[in-house]
CSV table of C-alpha atoms in Angstrom, one decimal:
chain,number,residue,atom,x,y,z
K,1,MET,CA,-21.4,-10.7,-23.8
K,2,SER,CA,-19.0,-9.9,-21.0
K,3,GLU,CA,-16.6,-8.3,-23.4
K,4,LEU,CA,-19.2,-5.7,-24.0
K,5,ILE,CA,-19.6,-4.8,-20.4
K,6,ASN,CA,-18.4,-1.4,-19.4
K,7,ASN,CA,-21.0,-0.2,-16.9
K,8,ARG,CA,-18.9,2.3,-15.0
K,9,GLU,CA,-18.2,4.4,-18.1
K,10,VAL,CA,-21.8,4.8,-19.0
K,11,ASP,CA,-22.8,8.0,-17.3
K,12,ILE,CA,-26.4,9.1,-16.6
K,13,PRO,CA,-26.8,11.5,-19.6
K,14,GLU,CA,-25.6,8.7,-21.9
K,15,GLN,CA,-28.1,6.3,-20.4
K,16,THR,CA,-30.8,8.9,-20.8
K,17,ARG,CA,-29.9,9.3,-24.5
K,18,ARG,CA,-30.0,5.6,-25.0
K,19,GLN,CA,-33.3,5.2,-23.3
K,20,ALA,CA,-34.7,7.9,-25.5
K,21,MET,CA,-33.4,6.1,-28.6
K,22,LEU,CA,-34.9,2.9,-27.4
K,23,ARG,CA,-38.3,4.6,-26.9
K,24,GLU,CA,-38.1,5.9,-30.4
K,25,ILE,CA,-37.3,2.4,-31.7
K,26,ILE,CA,-40.3,1.1,-29.9
K,27,LYS,CA,-42.5,3.7,-31.6
K,28,GLU,CA,-41.1,2.8,-35.0
K,29,LEU,CA,-41.8,-0.9,-34.4
K,30,HIS,CA,-45.3,0.0,-33.2
K,31,ALA,CA,-45.7,2.0,-36.4
K,32,GLY,CA,-45.0,-1.1,-38.5
K,33,LYS,CA,-41.2,-1.0,-39.2
K,34,SER,CA,-39.4,-4.4,-39.4
K,35,VAL,CA,-36.6,-5.6,-37.2
K,36,GLU,CA,-34.2,-5.1,-40.1
K,37,GLU,CA,-35.2,-1.5,-40.5
K,38,VAL,CA,-34.5,-0.6,-36.9
K,39,LYS,CA,-31.5,-2.8,-36.4
K,40,ALA,CA,-28.9,-0.2,-37.1
K,41,ARG,CA,-30.4,2.3,-34.7
K,42,PHE,CA,-30.8,-0.4,-32.1
K,43,GLU,CA,-27.1,-1.3,-32.3
K,44,GLU,CA,-26.3,2.4,-31.9
K,45,ALA,CA,-28.6,2.7,-28.9
K,46,VAL,CA,-27.4,-0.4,-27.0
K,47,GLY,CA,-23.8,0.0,-28.1
K,48,ASP,CA,-21.6,-1.6,-25.4
K,49,VAL,CA,-24.1,-1.6,-22.6
K,50,THR,CA,-24.5,-4.7,-20.5
K,51,VAL,CA,-27.3,-7.2,-20.3
K,52,GLU,CA,-28.1,-5.7,-16.9
K,53,GLU,CA,-28.3,-2.2,-18.3
K,54,ILE,CA,-30.7,-3.4,-21.0
K,55,SER,CA,-32.8,-5.1,-18.4
K,56,ALA,CA,-32.8,-1.9,-16.3
K,57,MET,CA,-33.8,0.2,-19.2
K,58,GLU,CA,-36.6,-2.2,-20.1
K,59,HIS,CA,-37.8,-2.1,-16.5
K,60,SER,CA,-37.7,1.7,-16.6
K,61,LEU,CA,-39.6,1.9,-19.8
K,62,MET,CA,-42.3,-0.2,-18.3
K,63,THR,CA,-42.5,1.3,-14.8
K,64,GLU,CA,-41.6,4.9,-15.5
K,65,GLU,CA,-42.7,5.4,-19.0
K,66,GLY,CA,-45.8,3.2,-18.9
K,67,ILE,CA,-44.8,1.3,-22.0
K,68,PRO,CA,-46.7,-2.0,-22.2
K,69,VAL,CA,-44.8,-5.2,-21.5
K,70,GLU,CA,-45.7,-6.5,-25.0
K,71,GLU,CA,-43.9,-3.5,-26.6
K,72,VAL,CA,-40.8,-4.0,-24.5
K,73,GLN,CA,-40.8,-7.7,-25.4
K,74,ARG,CA,-40.7,-6.7,-29.0
K,75,LEU,CA,-37.7,-4.5,-28.3
K,76,CYS,CA,-36.1,-7.6,-26.6
K,77,SER,CA,-36.8,-9.6,-29.8
K,78,VAL,CA,-34.8,-7.0,-31.8
K,79,HIS,CA,-32.0,-7.4,-29.4
K,80,THR,CA,-32.2,-11.1,-29.8
K,81,ALA,CA,-32.1,-10.9,-33.5
K,82,ILE,CA,-29.0,-8.7,-33.5
K,83,PHE,CA,-26.9,-10.6,-31.1
K,84,LYS,CA,-28.2,-14.0,-32.2
K,85,GLY,CA,-29.0,-14.9,-28.6
K,86,SER,CA,-32.2,-16.0,-27.0
K,87,ILE,CA,-34.5,-13.9,-24.8
K,88,GLU,CA,-33.5,-16.3,-21.9
K,89,GLN,CA,-29.9,-15.5,-22.4
K,90,ILE,CA,-30.6,-11.8,-22.5
K,91,HIS,CA,-32.5,-12.0,-19.2
K,92,ARG,CA,-30.1,-14.6,-17.8
K,93,SER,CA,-29.7,-14.4,-14.1
K,94,SER,CA,-26.3,-13.4,-12.8
K,95,LYS,CA,-26.4,-16.3,-10.4
K,96,PRO,CA,-25.3,-19.5,-12.1
K,97,GLU,CA,-27.5,-21.7,-10.0
K,98,GLU,CA,-30.6,-19.8,-11.3
K,99,GLN,CA,-29.6,-20.5,-14.9
K,100,PRO,CA,-31.3,-23.4,-16.8
K,101,GLY,CA,-29.1,-26.5,-17.0
K,102,HIS,CA,-27.2,-25.7,-13.8
K,103,PRO,CA,-27.6,-28.8,-11.5
K,104,VAL,CA,-29.2,-26.7,-8.7
K,105,HIS,CA,-31.7,-25.2,-11.2
K,106,THR,CA,-32.5,-28.7,-12.4
K,107,PHE,CA,-33.0,-30.2,-8.9
K,108,LYS,CA,-35.4,-27.4,-8.1
K,109,LEU,CA,-37.2,-27.7,-11.5
K,110,GLU,CA,-37.7,-31.4,-10.7
K,111,ASN,CA,-38.9,-30.6,-7.2
K,112,ARG,CA,-41.7,-28.4,-8.6
K,113,GLU,CA,-42.9,-31.3,-10.7
K,114,ILE,CA,-42.6,-33.7,-7.7
K,115,GLU,CA,-44.6,-31.2,-5.6
K,116,ARG,CA,-47.3,-31.1,-8.3
K,117,LEU,CA,-47.5,-34.9,-8.3
K,118,VAL,CA,-47.6,-35.5,-4.6
K,119,ASN,CA,-49.5,-32.4,-3.4
K,120,PHE,CA,-52.2,-32.4,-6.1
K,121,ARG,CA,-52.6,-35.8,-7.8
K,122,LEU,CA,-51.5,-38.2,-5.1
K,123,GLU,CA,-53.1,-36.3,-2.3
K,124,LEU,CA,-56.4,-35.9,-4.3
K,125,HIS,CA,-56.5,-39.6,-5.1
K,126,ALA,CA,-55.6,-40.5,-1.5
K,127,ASP,CA,-58.5,-38.4,-0.2
K,128,LYS,CA,-60.8,-40.1,-2.6
K,129,PHE,CA,-59.5,-43.5,-1.6
K,130,LYS,CA,-60.4,-42.8,2.1
K,131,LYS,CA,-64.1,-42.7,1.0
K,132,ASN,CA,-64.1,-45.0,-2.0
K,133,ASP,CA,-61.7,-47.9,-2.5
K,134,SER,CA,-62.9,-48.7,-6.0
K,135,ASP,CA,-60.7,-50.3,-8.6
K,136,GLU,CA,-60.7,-47.0,-10.5
K,137,ILE,CA,-59.2,-45.1,-7.6
K,138,ILE,CA,-56.7,-47.8,-6.8
K,139,PHE,CA,-55.6,-47.8,-10.4
K,140,LYS,CA,-55.1,-44.0,-10.2
K,141,LEU,CA,-53.0,-44.3,-7.1
K,142,LEU,CA,-50.9,-47.0,-8.7
K,143,GLU,CA,-50.3,-44.6,-11.6
K,144,ASP,CA,-49.3,-41.8,-9.3
K,145,LEU,CA,-46.9,-44.1,-7.3
K,146,SER,CA,-45.3,-45.4,-10.5
K,147,LEU,CA,-44.7,-41.8,-11.7
K,148,LEU,CA,-43.3,-40.9,-8.2
K,149,LEU,CA,-40.8,-43.7,-8.4
K,150,ASP,CA,-39.2,-41.6,-11.1
K,151,LEU,CA,-37.7,-39.6,-8.2
K,152,ASP,CA,-35.1,-42.4,-8.0
K,153,LYS,CA,-33.3,-40.5,-10.7
K,154,HIS,CA,-33.4,-37.3,-8.7
K,155,TYR,CA,-32.1,-39.0,-5.6
K,156,SER,CA,-29.5,-41.0,-7.6
K,157,ARG,CA,-28.0,-37.9,-9.1
K,158,LYS,CA,-27.9,-36.3,-5.7
K,159,GLU,CA,-26.3,-39.4,-4.1
K,160,ASN,CA,-23.9,-40.4,-6.9
K,161,LEU,CA,-22.9,-37.0,-8.4
K,162,LEU,CA,-23.4,-34.4,-5.7
K,163,PHE,CA,-22.5,-36.3,-2.5
K,164,PRO,CA,-19.0,-37.4,-3.7
K,165,TYR,CA,-18.1,-33.7,-4.1
K,166,LEU,CA,-19.4,-32.8,-0.6
K,167,GLU,CA,-17.5,-35.7,0.9
K,168,LYS,CA,-14.4,-34.4,-0.9
K,169,TYR,CA,-14.8,-31.3,1.3
K,170,GLY,CA,-15.2,-33.5,4.4
K,171,ILE,CA,-19.0,-33.4,4.6
K,172,TYR,CA,-20.1,-36.9,5.4
K,173,GLY,CA,-22.8,-36.8,8.0
K,174,PRO,CA,-25.6,-35.0,6.2
K,175,THR,CA,-25.0,-37.0,3.0
K,176,LYS,CA,-25.3,-40.3,4.8
K,177,VAL,CA,-28.4,-39.3,6.7
K,178,MET,CA,-30.1,-38.0,3.6
K,179,TRP,CA,-29.2,-41.1,1.6
K,180,GLY,CA,-30.8,-43.2,4.3
K,181,VAL,CA,-34.0,-41.1,4.1
K,182,ASP,CA,-34.0,-41.3,0.3
K,183,ASP,CA,-33.9,-45.1,0.6
K,184,GLY,CA,-36.7,-45.0,3.1
K,185,ILE,CA,-38.9,-43.0,0.7
K,186,ARG,CA,-38.1,-45.3,-2.2
K,187,ASN,CA,-39.1,-48.3,0.0
K,188,MET,CA,-42.3,-46.7,1.2
K,189,ILE,CA,-43.4,-46.0,-2.4
K,190,LYS,CA,-42.6,-49.6,-3.5
K,191,GLU,CA,-44.4,-51.0,-0.4
K,192,ALA,CA,-47.5,-48.9,-1.0
K,193,LYS,CA,-47.6,-50.0,-4.6
K,194,LYS,CA,-47.3,-53.6,-3.6
K,195,ALA,CA,-50.1,-53.3,-1.0
K,196,LEU,CA,-52.4,-51.6,-3.6
K,197,SER,CA,-51.6,-54.2,-6.2
K,198,ALA,CA,-52.7,-56.9,-3.8
K,199,TYR,CA,-55.4,-54.9,-2.1
K,200,LYS,CA,-57.2,-56.8,0.7
K,201,GLY,CA,-59.3,-54.1,2.2
K,202,ASP,CA,-56.7,-52.6,4.5
K,203,ARG,CA,-57.7,-49.1,3.6
K,204,GLY,CA,-56.6,-47.4,6.8
K,205,GLN,CA,-53.1,-48.8,6.7
K,206,ILE,CA,-52.6,-47.8,3.0
K,207,THR,CA,-54.0,-44.4,3.6
K,208,ALA,CA,-51.5,-43.9,6.5
K,209,ALA,CA,-48.7,-45.1,4.2
K,210,LEU,CA,-49.7,-42.6,1.4
K,211,GLU,CA,-49.9,-39.7,3.9
K,212,GLU,CA,-46.4,-40.7,5.2
K,213,ILE,CA,-45.1,-40.7,1.6
K,214,ILE,CA,-46.5,-37.2,0.9
K,215,LYS,CA,-45.0,-35.9,4.2
K,216,GLU,CA,-41.6,-37.4,3.7
K,217,VAL,CA,-41.3,-36.3,0.0
K,218,ASN,CA,-42.2,-32.8,0.9
K,219,GLU,CA,-39.8,-32.7,3.9
K,220,MET,CA,-37.0,-34.0,1.6
K,221,ILE,CA,-37.7,-31.2,-0.8
K,222,PHE,CA,-37.4,-28.7,2.0
K,223,LYS,CA,-34.2,-30.2,3.3
K,224,GLU,CA,-32.7,-30.2,-0.2
K,225,GLU,CA,-33.5,-26.6,-1.0
K,226,ASN,CA,-32.8,-25.1,2.5
K,227,ILE,CA,-29.9,-27.2,3.6
K,228,LEU,CA,-28.3,-29.4,1.0
K,229,LEU,CA,-28.2,-27.2,-2.0
K,230,PRO,CA,-27.1,-24.0,-0.2
K,231,MET,CA,-24.4,-26.0,1.5
K,232,ALA,CA,-23.2,-27.4,-1.8
K,233,LEU,CA,-23.3,-24.0,-3.4
K,234,ASP,CA,-21.0,-22.8,-0.6
K,235,LYS,CA,-18.5,-25.6,-1.2
K,236,LEU,CA,-18.4,-26.6,-4.8
K,237,THR,CA,-16.5,-24.8,-7.5
K,238,GLU,CA,-18.0,-23.8,-10.8
K,239,ASP,CA,-15.9,-26.5,-12.5
K,240,GLU,CA,-17.4,-29.1,-10.3
K,241,TRP,CA,-20.9,-28.0,-11.1
K,242,VAL,CA,-20.0,-28.2,-14.7
K,243,LYS,CA,-18.9,-31.8,-14.3
K,244,ILE,CA,-22.1,-32.7,-12.4
K,245,ALA,CA,-24.2,-31.1,-15.1
K,246,ARG,CA,-22.4,-33.0,-17.9
K,247,GLU,CA,-22.7,-36.4,-16.1
K,248,SER,CA,-26.3,-36.0,-15.1
K,249,ASP,CA,-27.6,-37.4,-18.4
K,250,GLU,CA,-26.2,-40.8,-17.6
K,251,ILE,CA,-28.5,-41.1,-14.6
K,252,GLY,CA,-31.5,-39.2,-16.1
K,253,PHE,CA,-34.0,-36.8,-14.8
K,254,CYS,CA,-37.2,-36.9,-12.8
K,255,LEU,CA,-40.5,-36.0,-14.4
K,256,THR,CA,-38.8,-33.2,-16.3
K,257,ALA,CA,-35.4,-32.3,-17.8
K,258,PRO,CA,-33.3,-29.2,-18.4
K,259,ASP,CA,-34.1,-27.8,-21.8
K,260,GLN,CA,-30.6,-26.6,-22.4
K,261,GLU,CA,-27.0,-27.1,-21.5
K,262,TRP,CA,-25.6,-24.9,-18.9
K,263,ILE,CA,-22.6,-23.0,-20.2
K,264,PRO,CA,-21.0,-20.7,-17.7
K,265,GLU,CA,-20.0,-17.3,-19.0
K,266,ARG,CA,-16.4,-17.0,-20.1
K,267,ALA,CA,-14.2,-13.9,-20.6
K,268,ALA,CA,-13.4,-13.2,-24.2
K,269,GLU,CA,-9.9,-13.9,-25.5
K,270,PRO,CA,-7.7,-10.8,-25.5
K,271,GLU,CA,-7.9,-8.5,-28.4
K,272,GLY,CA,-5.9,-9.7,-31.4
K,273,ALA,CA,-5.7,-13.3,-30.2
K,274,ASP,CA,-7.4,-14.5,-33.4
K,275,VAL,CA,-5.3,-12.4,-35.8
K,276,PRO,CA,-4.2,-14.5,-38.8
K,277,ALA,CA,-0.4,-15.3,-39.1
K,278,GLU,CA,0.2,-13.0,-42.0
K,279,GLU,CA,-1.4,-10.1,-40.1
K,280,GLY,CA,-0.1,-10.9,-36.6
K,281,GLU,CA,3.6,-11.0,-37.1
K,282,GLY,CA,4.1,-14.6,-36.2
K,283,LEU,CA,1.6,-14.7,-33.3
K,284,SER,CA,-0.5,-17.4,-34.9
K,285,PRO,CA,-0.3,-21.1,-34.0
K,286,GLN,CA,1.9,-21.6,-37.2
K,287,GLY,CA,4.2,-18.7,-36.4
K,288,PHE,CA,7.1,-17.8,-34.3
K,289,ILE,CA,7.4,-15.7,-31.2
K,290,ARG,CA,10.4,-13.4,-30.9
K,291,PHE,CA,11.7,-12.8,-27.4
K,292,GLU,CA,14.4,-10.4,-26.3
K,293,THR,CA,16.7,-13.4,-26.0
K,294,GLY,CA,15.6,-15.7,-28.8
K,295,LEU,CA,13.1,-17.0,-31.2
K,296,LEU,CA,10.8,-20.0,-30.7
K,297,SER,CA,7.9,-21.5,-32.7
K,298,LEU,CA,4.7,-21.8,-30.8
K,299,HIS,CA,5.0,-25.6,-31.0
K,300,GLN,CA,8.5,-25.4,-29.5
K,301,LEU,CA,7.3,-23.1,-26.8
K,302,GLU,CA,4.3,-25.2,-25.8
K,303,THR,CA,6.3,-28.4,-25.8
K,304,LEU,CA,9.0,-26.7,-23.7
K,305,MET,CA,6.5,-25.5,-21.1
K,306,ASN,CA,5.0,-29.0,-20.9
K,307,HIS,CA,8.4,-30.5,-20.2
K,308,LEU,CA,9.1,-28.3,-17.2
K,309,PRO,CA,9.0,-30.4,-14.0
K,310,VAL,CA,6.4,-27.9,-12.6
K,311,ASP,CA,2.8,-27.0,-13.1
K,312,LEU,CA,2.2,-23.4,-14.4
K,313,THR,CA,-1.0,-21.5,-14.4
K,314,PHE,CA,-1.3,-17.9,-15.4
K,315,ILE,CA,-4.2,-15.4,-14.8
K,316,ASP,CA,-4.2,-12.0,-16.4
K,317,GLU,CA,-4.7,-8.6,-14.8
K,318,ASN,CA,-8.5,-9.1,-14.7
K,319,ASP,CA,-8.1,-12.4,-12.7
K,320,VAL,CA,-9.0,-14.5,-15.8
K,321,VAL,CA,-7.3,-17.8,-16.3
K,322,ARG,CA,-5.4,-17.5,-19.6
K,323,TYR,CA,-3.0,-20.5,-19.6
K,324,PHE,CA,-1.9,-23.6,-17.8
K,325,SER,CA,0.8,-26.1,-18.7
K,326,HIS,CA,-0.3,-29.6,-19.2
K,327,GLY,CA,2.5,-31.9,-18.7
K,328,LYS,CA,2.1,-35.7,-18.1
K,329,GLU,CA,2.1,-35.5,-14.3
K,330,ARG,CA,0.2,-32.4,-13.3
K,331,ILE,CA,-0.3,-32.3,-9.5
K,332,PHE,CA,-3.6,-30.4,-9.5
K,333,ALA,CA,-5.9,-31.4,-12.4
K,334,ARG,CA,-7.0,-28.7,-14.8
K,335,THR,CA,-9.5,-28.9,-17.6
K,336,LYS,CA,-9.6,-26.6,-20.6
K,337,ALA,CA,-13.0,-25.4,-19.3
K,338,VAL,CA,-11.1,-23.2,-16.8
K,339,ILE,CA,-9.7,-21.0,-19.7
K,340,GLY,CA,-11.6,-17.8,-19.7
K,341,ARG,CA,-13.0,-18.1,-16.2
K,342,THR,CA,-12.1,-15.8,-13.4
K,343,VAL,CA,-9.9,-17.5,-10.8
K,344,GLN,CA,-12.4,-16.8,-8.1
K,345,ASN,CA,-14.8,-19.2,-9.8
K,346,CYS,CA,-12.2,-21.9,-9.8
K,347,HIS,CA,-12.1,-22.0,-6.0
K,348,PRO,CA,-14.7,-23.1,-3.4
K,349,PRO,CA,-16.6,-20.1,-2.2
K,350,GLN,CA,-15.3,-20.6,1.3
K,351,SER,CA,-11.7,-20.0,0.2
K,352,VAL,CA,-12.3,-17.2,-2.3
K,353,HIS,CA,-11.5,-14.6,0.3
K,354,VAL,CA,-7.9,-15.9,0.5
K,355,VAL,CA,-7.6,-15.6,-3.3
K,356,GLU,CA,-9.0,-12.1,-3.2
K,357,LYS,CA,-6.6,-11.0,-0.5
K,358,LEU,CA,-3.6,-12.4,-2.3
K,359,LEU,CA,-4.5,-10.8,-5.6
K,360,ALA,CA,-5.3,-7.5,-3.9
K,361,ASP,CA,-1.9,-7.5,-2.3
K,362,PHE,CA,-0.2,-8.2,-5.6
K,363,LYS,CA,-2.1,-5.5,-7.5
K,364,ALA,CA,-1.4,-3.0,-4.8
K,365,GLY,CA,2.3,-3.8,-4.8
K,366,VAL,CA,2.2,-5.0,-1.1
K,367,LYS,CA,3.6,-8.3,-2.1
K,368,ASP,CA,5.4,-9.8,-5.1
K,369,ALA,CA,5.3,-13.4,-4.1
K,370,GLU,CA,3.6,-15.8,-1.7
K,371,ASP,CA,4.5,-19.4,-0.9
K,372,PHE,CA,2.6,-22.4,0.5
K,373,TRP,CA,3.6,-26.0,1.0
K,374,ILE,CA,1.4,-29.0,1.8
K,375,ASN,CA,1.7,-32.7,2.1
K,376,ILE,CA,-0.4,-34.9,-0.2
K,377,LYS,CA,0.3,-38.6,0.3
K,378,ASP,CA,4.0,-39.1,-0.6
K,379,LYS,CA,4.3,-35.7,-2.2
K,380,PHE,CA,5.6,-32.5,-0.7
K,381,ILE,CA,3.9,-29.8,-2.7
K,382,TYR,CA,5.5,-26.4,-3.0
K,383,ILE,CA,3.0,-23.8,-4.3
K,384,ARG,CA,4.3,-20.4,-5.3
K,385,TYR,CA,2.5,-17.4,-6.6
K,386,PHE,CA,4.3,-14.5,-8.3
K,387,ALA,CA,3.0,-11.1,-9.3
K,388,VAL,CA,3.9,-10.6,-12.9
K,389,ARG,CA,4.9,-7.1,-13.7
K,390,ASP,CA,6.2,-5.3,-16.8
K,391,ALA,CA,9.4,-3.2,-17.0
K,392,ASP,CA,7.4,-0.3,-15.6
K,393,GLY,CA,6.1,-2.3,-12.7
K,394,ARG,CA,2.6,-2.5,-14.1
K,395,TYR,CA,0.7,-5.5,-12.8
K,396,MET,CA,0.1,-8.0,-15.7
K,397,GLY,CA,-1.2,-11.0,-13.8
K,398,THR,CA,-0.3,-13.8,-11.4
K,399,LEU,CA,1.7,-16.9,-12.1
K,400,GLU,CA,1.1,-20.0,-10.1
K,401,PHE,CA,4.0,-22.4,-9.9
K,402,THR,CA,3.5,-25.8,-8.3
K,403,GLN,CA,6.1,-28.5,-7.8
K,404,ASN,CA,6.5,-31.7,-5.9
K,405,ILE,CA,9.8,-31.1,-4.2
K,406,ALA,CA,9.8,-34.3,-2.2
K,407,PRO,CA,12.6,-35.8,-4.4
K,408,ILE,CA,14.6,-32.6,-4.1
K,409,ARG,CA,14.3,-32.6,-0.3
K,410,ALA,CA,15.5,-36.2,-0.2
K,411,LEU,CA,18.8,-35.3,-1.9
K,412,GLU,CA,22.0,-35.8,0.1
K,413,GLY,CA,25.7,-35.5,-0.7
K,414,GLN,CA,26.5,-34.8,-4.3
K,415,LYS,CA,26.2,-36.3,-7.8
K,416,ARG,CA,28.9,-35.6,-10.4
K,417,ILE,CA,28.6,-38.4,-12.9
K,418,LEU,CA,26.0,-39.5,-15.5
K,419,SER,CA,23.3,-42.0,-14.4
K,420,GLU,CA,23.6,-45.4,-16.1
């Protein structure tokens, strides 16, 4: 719904008018009108307001107007019906990691289930075991430990999906230490199961092992949520979180699972992008594009761009990625998932301030270009950024131009004849 967002232009009197309309709609629903009957008025009331504004209005209706939560929920249902979204989407957090399906959300969701298992069931049965080592209690403890072994999936996703990305950013120590502790917890659970399965009256030793498992599992949850995941959020890009989310199914989930796929919000395509050929004067995939200096079909243009010995990426004036070339030997991998994302979300949080500074300078006219060059193995990568402006100097976006110039730098002398 980001294409509908236009917060700044909604002044206070307009918001008041809309809130008044929403209140009237609630009264009509309360009086027995159907969703269909109030739909048109609701669309007029919400217009192009954002999800955040609707949430604020709903909050205001409850806290300032004293309208019961149930009535506001009915209003939300109307909104859902109109926009064909879910209530969860309407009240979706602005933080990706708090949205269902995001790997961090899933890790925390699993941790709540793990806590319930170790701090209630396992601890309860362990306490009973101290006083009564009956077969029934031992069986319950074996059940608890078998369930707890499911955290192998939680730890495996962390170790095999998340850790590689952290290591890509030079973070090795914490991952190695945590992996070692994970293995220790796995082994403790297996050993406790083994001892209970062949119980020989060593109640004190098993009780101590169970208490150690409970302590270690809880400490790991604390470390994950207060150290590991915040650190990962600070390093990984949105694209990397998307990849982790998509690969998580292969390993599986612990005690619970995300009930929906996490799909990051994307900017809408520019207005008119989906105009049919006969209406869009040749701007469709089947049509032609007329330039000041020639005419190309879209197929010719795309093929031409992909044959350039450089990588191109273009972001528009709103910092949204709109295009990248996809030749056979791209230097920096791009996936189609980046289209529609803001460029800030394509960079690790720790380097976003550099992106922001560059774009701010381009937009303000302080700079028209910026160059970087780096060495990657046998490549000498020349990365250039250009502010793209129209004939009147209006900023239209930024073009990234990346090329391996190592072969060019190695040139000597001259070449005047065809290669064999």
